Short mmCIF file of C-alpha atoms in Angstrom, two decimals:
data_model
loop_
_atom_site.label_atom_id
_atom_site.label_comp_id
_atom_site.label_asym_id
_atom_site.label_seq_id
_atom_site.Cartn_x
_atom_site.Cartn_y
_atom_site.Cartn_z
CA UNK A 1 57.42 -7.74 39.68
CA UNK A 2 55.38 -10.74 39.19
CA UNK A 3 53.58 -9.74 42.00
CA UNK A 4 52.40 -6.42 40.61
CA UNK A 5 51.48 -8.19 37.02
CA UNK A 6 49.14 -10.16 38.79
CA UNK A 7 47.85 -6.91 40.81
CA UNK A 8 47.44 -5.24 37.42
CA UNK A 9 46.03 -7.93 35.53
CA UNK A 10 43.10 -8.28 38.43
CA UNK A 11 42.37 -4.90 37.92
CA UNK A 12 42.45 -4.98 34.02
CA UNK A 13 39.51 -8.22 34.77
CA UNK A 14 37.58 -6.20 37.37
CA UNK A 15 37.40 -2.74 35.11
CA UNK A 16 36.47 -4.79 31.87
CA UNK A 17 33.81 -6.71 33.36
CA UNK A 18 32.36 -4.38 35.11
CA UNK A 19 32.19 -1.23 32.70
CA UNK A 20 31.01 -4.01 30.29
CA UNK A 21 28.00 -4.55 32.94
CA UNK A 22 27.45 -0.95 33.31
CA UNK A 23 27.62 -0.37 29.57
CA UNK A 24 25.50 -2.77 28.30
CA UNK A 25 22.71 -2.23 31.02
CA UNK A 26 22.86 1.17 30.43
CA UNK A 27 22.67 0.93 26.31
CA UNK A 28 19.56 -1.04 27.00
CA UNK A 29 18.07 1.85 28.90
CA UNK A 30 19.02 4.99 26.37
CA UNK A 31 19.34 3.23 22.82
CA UNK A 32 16.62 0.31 22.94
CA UNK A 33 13.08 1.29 21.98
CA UNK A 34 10.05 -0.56 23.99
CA UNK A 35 9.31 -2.72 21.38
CA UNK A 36 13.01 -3.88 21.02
CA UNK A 37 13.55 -4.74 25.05
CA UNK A 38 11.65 -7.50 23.59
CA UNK A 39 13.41 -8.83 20.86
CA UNK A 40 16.20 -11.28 21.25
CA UNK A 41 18.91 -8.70 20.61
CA UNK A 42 17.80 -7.56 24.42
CA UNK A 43 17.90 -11.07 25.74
CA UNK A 44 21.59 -11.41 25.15
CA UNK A 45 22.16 -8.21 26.43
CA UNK A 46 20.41 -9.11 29.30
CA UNK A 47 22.84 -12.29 29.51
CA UNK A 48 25.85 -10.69 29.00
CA UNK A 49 25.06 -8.36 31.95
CA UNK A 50 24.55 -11.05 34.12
CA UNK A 51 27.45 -13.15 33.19
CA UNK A 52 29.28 -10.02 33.82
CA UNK A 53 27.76 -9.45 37.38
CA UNK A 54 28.39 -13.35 38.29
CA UNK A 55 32.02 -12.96 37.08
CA UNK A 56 32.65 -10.10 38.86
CA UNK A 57 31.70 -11.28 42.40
CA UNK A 58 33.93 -14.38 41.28
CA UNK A 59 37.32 -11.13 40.31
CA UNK A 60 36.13 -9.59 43.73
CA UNK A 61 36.65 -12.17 45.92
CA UNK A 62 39.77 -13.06 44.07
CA UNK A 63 40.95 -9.79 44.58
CA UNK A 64 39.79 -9.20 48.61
CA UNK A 65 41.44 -12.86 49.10
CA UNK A 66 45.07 -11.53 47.52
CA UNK A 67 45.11 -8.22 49.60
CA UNK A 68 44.43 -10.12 52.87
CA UNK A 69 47.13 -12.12 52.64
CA UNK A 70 49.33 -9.33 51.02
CA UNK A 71 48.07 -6.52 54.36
CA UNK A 72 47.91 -9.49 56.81
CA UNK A 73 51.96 -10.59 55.84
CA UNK A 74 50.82 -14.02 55.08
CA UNK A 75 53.49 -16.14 53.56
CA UNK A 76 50.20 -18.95 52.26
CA UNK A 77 46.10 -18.06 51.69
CA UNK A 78 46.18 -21.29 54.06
CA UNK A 79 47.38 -18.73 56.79
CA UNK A 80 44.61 -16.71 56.42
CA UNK A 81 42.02 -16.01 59.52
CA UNK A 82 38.48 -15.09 59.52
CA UNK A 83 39.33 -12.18 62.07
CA UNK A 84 41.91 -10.59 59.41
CA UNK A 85 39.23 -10.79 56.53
CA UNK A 86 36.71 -9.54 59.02
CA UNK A 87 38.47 -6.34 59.91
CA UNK A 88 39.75 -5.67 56.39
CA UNK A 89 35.89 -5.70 55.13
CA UNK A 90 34.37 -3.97 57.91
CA UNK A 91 37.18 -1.75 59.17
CA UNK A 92 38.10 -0.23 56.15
CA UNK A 93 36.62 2.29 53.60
CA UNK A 94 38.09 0.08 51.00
CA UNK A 95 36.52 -3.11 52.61
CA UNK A 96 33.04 -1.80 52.81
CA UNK A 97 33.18 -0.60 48.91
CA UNK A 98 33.95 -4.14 48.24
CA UNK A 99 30.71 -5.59 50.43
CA UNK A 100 28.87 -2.91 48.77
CA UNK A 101 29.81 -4.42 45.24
CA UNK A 102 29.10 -7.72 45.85
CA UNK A 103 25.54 -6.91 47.55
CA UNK A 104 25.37 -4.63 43.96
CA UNK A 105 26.76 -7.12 41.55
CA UNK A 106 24.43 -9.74 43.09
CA UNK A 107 21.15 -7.87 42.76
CA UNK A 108 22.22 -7.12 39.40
CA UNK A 109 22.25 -10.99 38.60
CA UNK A 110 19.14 -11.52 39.84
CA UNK A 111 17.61 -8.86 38.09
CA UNK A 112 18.99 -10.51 34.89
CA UNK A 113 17.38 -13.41 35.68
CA UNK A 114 14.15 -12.67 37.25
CA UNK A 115 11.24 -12.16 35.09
CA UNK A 116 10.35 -8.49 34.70
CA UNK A 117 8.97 -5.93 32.98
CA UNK A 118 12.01 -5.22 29.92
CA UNK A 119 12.18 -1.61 31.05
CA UNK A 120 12.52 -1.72 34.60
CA UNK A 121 14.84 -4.32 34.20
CA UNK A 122 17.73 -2.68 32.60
CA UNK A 123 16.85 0.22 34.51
CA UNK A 124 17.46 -1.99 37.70
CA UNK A 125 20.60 -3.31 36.22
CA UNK A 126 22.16 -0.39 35.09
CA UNK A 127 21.42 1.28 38.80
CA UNK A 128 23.15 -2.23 40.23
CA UNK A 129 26.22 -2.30 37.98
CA UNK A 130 26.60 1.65 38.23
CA UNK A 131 26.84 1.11 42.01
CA UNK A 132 29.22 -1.36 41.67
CA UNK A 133 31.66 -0.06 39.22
CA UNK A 134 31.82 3.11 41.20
CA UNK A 135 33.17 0.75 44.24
CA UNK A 136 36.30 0.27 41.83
CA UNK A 137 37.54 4.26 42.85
CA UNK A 138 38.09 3.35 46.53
CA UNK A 139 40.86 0.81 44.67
CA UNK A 140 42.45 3.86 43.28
CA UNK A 141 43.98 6.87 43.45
CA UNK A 142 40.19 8.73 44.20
CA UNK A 143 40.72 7.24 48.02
CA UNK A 144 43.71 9.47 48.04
CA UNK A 145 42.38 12.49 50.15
CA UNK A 146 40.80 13.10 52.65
CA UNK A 147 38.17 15.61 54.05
CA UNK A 148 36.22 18.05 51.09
CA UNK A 149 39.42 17.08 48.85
CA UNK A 150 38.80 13.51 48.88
CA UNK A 151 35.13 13.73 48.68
CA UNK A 152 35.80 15.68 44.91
CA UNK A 153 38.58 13.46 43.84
CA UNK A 154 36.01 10.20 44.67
CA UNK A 155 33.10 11.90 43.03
CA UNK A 156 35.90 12.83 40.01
CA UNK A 157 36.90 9.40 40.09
CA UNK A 158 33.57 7.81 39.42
CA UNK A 159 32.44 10.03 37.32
CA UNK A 160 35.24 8.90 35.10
CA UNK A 161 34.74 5.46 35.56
CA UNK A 162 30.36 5.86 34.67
CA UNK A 163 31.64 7.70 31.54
CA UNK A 164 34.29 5.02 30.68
CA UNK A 165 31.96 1.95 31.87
CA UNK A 166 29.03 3.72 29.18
CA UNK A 167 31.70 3.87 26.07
CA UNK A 168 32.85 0.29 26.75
CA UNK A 169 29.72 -1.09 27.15
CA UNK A 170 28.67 1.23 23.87
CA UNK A 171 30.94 -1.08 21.89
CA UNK A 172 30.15 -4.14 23.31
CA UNK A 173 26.21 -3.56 22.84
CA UNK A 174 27.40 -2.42 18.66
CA UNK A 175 29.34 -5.14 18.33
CA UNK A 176 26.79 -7.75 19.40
CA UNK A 177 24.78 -5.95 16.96
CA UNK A 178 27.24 -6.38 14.35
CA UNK A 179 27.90 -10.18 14.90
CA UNK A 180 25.29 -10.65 12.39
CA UNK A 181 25.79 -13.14 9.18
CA UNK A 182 25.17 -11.35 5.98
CA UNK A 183 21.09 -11.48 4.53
CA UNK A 184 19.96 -12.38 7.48
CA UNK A 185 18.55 -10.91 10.83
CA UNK A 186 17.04 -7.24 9.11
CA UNK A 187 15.95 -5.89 12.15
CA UNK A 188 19.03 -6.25 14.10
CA UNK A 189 20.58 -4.55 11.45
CA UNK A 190 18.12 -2.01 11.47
CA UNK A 191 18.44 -1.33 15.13
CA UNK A 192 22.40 -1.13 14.60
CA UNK A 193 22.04 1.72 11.96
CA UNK A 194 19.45 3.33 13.87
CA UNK A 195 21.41 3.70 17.60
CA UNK A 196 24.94 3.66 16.07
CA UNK A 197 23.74 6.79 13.79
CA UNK A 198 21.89 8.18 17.09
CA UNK A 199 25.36 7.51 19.52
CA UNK A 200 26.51 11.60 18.81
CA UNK A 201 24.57 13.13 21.94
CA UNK A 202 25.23 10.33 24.32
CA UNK A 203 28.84 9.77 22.92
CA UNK A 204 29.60 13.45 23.14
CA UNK A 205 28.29 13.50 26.62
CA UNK A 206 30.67 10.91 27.35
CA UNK A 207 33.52 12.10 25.96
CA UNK A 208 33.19 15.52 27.58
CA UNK A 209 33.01 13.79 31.19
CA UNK A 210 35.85 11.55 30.34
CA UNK A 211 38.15 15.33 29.13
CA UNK A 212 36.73 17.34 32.51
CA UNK A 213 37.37 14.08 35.18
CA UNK A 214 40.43 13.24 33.60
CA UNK A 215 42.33 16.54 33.95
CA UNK A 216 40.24 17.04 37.28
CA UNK A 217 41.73 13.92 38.34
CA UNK A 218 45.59 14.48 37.76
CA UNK A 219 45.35 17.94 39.04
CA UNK A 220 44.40 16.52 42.33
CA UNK A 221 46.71 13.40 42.02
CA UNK A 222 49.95 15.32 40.37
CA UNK A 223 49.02 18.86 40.88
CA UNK A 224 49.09 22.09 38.29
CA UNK A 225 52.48 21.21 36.76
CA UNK A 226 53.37 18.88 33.28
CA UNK A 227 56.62 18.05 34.37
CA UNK A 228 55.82 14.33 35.97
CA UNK A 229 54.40 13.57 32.49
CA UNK A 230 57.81 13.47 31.01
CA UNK A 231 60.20 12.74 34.22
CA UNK A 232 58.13 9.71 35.36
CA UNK A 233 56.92 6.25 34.34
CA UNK A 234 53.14 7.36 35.44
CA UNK A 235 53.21 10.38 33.33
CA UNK A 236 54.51 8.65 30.26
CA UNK A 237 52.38 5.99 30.42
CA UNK A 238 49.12 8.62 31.33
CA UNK A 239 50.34 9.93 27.72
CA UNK A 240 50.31 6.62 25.96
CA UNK A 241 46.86 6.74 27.51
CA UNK A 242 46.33 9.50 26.33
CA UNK A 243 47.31 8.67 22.63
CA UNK A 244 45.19 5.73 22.63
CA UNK A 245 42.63 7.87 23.32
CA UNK A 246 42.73 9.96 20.71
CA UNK A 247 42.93 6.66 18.06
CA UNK A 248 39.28 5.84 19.66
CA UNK A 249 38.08 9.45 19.34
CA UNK A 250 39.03 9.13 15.23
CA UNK A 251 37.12 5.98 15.22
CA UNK A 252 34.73 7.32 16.73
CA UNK A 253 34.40 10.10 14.11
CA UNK A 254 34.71 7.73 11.50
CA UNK A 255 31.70 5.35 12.25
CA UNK A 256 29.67 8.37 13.04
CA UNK A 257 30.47 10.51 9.90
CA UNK A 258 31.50 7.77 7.39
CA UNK A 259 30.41 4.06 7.96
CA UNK A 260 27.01 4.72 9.85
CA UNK A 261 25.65 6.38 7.26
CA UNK A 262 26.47 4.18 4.73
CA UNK A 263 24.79 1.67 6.66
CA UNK A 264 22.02 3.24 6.75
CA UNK A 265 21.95 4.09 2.81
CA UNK A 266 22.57 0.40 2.34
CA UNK A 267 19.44 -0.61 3.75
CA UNK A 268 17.25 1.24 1.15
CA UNK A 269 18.95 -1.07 -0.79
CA UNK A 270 19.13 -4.56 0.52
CA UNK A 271 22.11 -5.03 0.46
CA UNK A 272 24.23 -4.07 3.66
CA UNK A 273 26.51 -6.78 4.21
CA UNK A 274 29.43 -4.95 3.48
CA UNK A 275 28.80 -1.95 5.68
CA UNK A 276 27.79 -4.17 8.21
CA UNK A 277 31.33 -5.66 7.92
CA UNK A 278 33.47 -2.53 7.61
CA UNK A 279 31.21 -0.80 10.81
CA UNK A 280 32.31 -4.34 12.48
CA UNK A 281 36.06 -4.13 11.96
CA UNK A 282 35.80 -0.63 12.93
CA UNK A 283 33.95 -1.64 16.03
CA UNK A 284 36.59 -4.27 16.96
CA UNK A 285 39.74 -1.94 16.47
CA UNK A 286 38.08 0.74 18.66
CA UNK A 287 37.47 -2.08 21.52
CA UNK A 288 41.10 -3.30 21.09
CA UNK A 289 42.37 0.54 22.07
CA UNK A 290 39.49 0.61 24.79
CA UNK A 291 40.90 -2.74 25.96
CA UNK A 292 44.69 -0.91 26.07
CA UNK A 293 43.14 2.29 27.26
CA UNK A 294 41.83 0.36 30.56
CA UNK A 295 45.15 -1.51 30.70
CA UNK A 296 47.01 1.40 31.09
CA UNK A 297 44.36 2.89 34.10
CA UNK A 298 45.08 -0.30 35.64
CA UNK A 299 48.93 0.26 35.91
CA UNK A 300 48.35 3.87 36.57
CA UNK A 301 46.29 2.79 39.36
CA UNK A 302 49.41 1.38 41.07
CA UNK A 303 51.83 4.14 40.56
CA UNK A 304 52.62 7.36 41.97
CA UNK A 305 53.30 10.54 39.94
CA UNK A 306 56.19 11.13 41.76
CA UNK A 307 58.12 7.82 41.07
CA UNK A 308 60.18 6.44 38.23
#
């Protein structure tokens, strides 16, 4: 049991950092204007992204190192052989997703570091980290099936996972936004009232691809029936999921109905400390049920529908 903790705790690290990647690379493409991409608000997005990237070729290896000794029967990582690691990267689909994520993850990192034009650069890095989080579905249930099946369950699968990556990273980018101390920075606040007001399209686009890939994906995993969702431990916890869901959809409503636009009226008057603070706690508790949400996909990730 401690075993599969570990297992699910990986995955937890590898889907957080690297929807964070995606997110935030991809927020710098859509929300930023061309002005802003210079500001510092786009530097530390810029950092964060390549953290991320470093980190996650740092989980990857972790990960890769753990399922060669758990496929090889290895009783120590001392026991380990280069021929074993060899043929699980290059003789398997799920070992050539995993060189294709670290080739990814490191031109994303040196994208974030190399001196270009603001533009092309998150461009770059969201077309890096994009690439690599959809190397996470070949970890999943996606690599399932086989033939025109599998092909639609993997394109399902990452579909879900770009969608998921660009909600996560949403929040991040806000609440980086939000860190801001009361009377001070205006035009970071500015750009927060302007893109968090402006989220609807994009954030309606996402949630729509999340709905469609996410019923897509358990028709192909538990088929057309509801009865695993009660008689199993993968379709109870797919409704806890589920649930959690929903709490980040009414945030969702809230910031874009209620505490957005009183941000924005409280810059006609000065004085928007407060409504930076209430969008920020708002911000935060949505993360904590995104941070849940993603728990749960990892644990789902290592069940079957048709178990206990």
């Amino acid at each position: 049991m401690a075993e599969d903790w570990l297992t699910i705790g990986l995955r937890l690290a590898l889907y957080l950092n690297m929807a964070a990647a995606f997110g935030v690379a991809l927020f710098g493409v859509y929300a930023l204007g061309h002005d802003e991409r210079s500001l510092a608000i786009s530097r530390r997005y810029r950092i964060c992204v390549g953290v991320f990237a470093v980190m996650g070729m740092g989980l990857s290896i972790i990960g890769m190192t753990r399922l060669a000794k758990a496929l090889s029967g290895a009783q120590d990582y001392s026991e380990l052989s280069l021929p074993i690691v060899q043929m699980l990267m290059l003789d398997t689909s799920m070992g050539l997703a995993w060189c294709v994520r670290i080739l990814a993850l490191l031109l994303c990192a040196l994208m974030a570091a190399w001196a270009l034009n603001p533009a092309r650069r998150f461009a770059a890095m969201t077309a890096s980290s994009g690439v690599a989080l959809s190397t996470l579905a070949w970890a999943g249930h996606g690599a399932m099936d086989d033939g025109v099946r599998g092909v639609i369950h993997l394109a399902s699968d990452i579909a879900h996972l770009w969608a998921a990556g660009a909600w996560v990273g949403a929040l991040l980018a806000f609440l980086i936004l939000a860190m801001v101390k009361a009377g001070a920075a205006q035009d970071t606040v500015r750009i927060l009232s302007r893109t968090s007001n402006g989220f609807a399209r994009i954030g309606t686009l996402i949630v729509l691809v999340l709905t469609l890939s996410g019923i897509l994906n358990y028709l192909l995993i538990a088929g057309p029936v509801l009865e695993p969702l009660v008689s199993t431990l993968y379709g109870r916890l797919l409704l806890g999921k589920l649930a959690l869901f929903g709490g980040m959809l009414a945030l969702a409503a809230a910031n874009r109905f209620r505490l957005s636009p009183a941000l924005a009226a409280s810059l006609k008057t000065g004085n928007h400390g407060q409504a930076v603070a209430k969008l920020r706690q708002s911000l935060f508790t949505e993360a904590t049920l995104a941070v849940l949400v993603l728990t749960s996909v990892a644990w789902l990730g290592i069940l079957s529908p048709k178990g206990v």
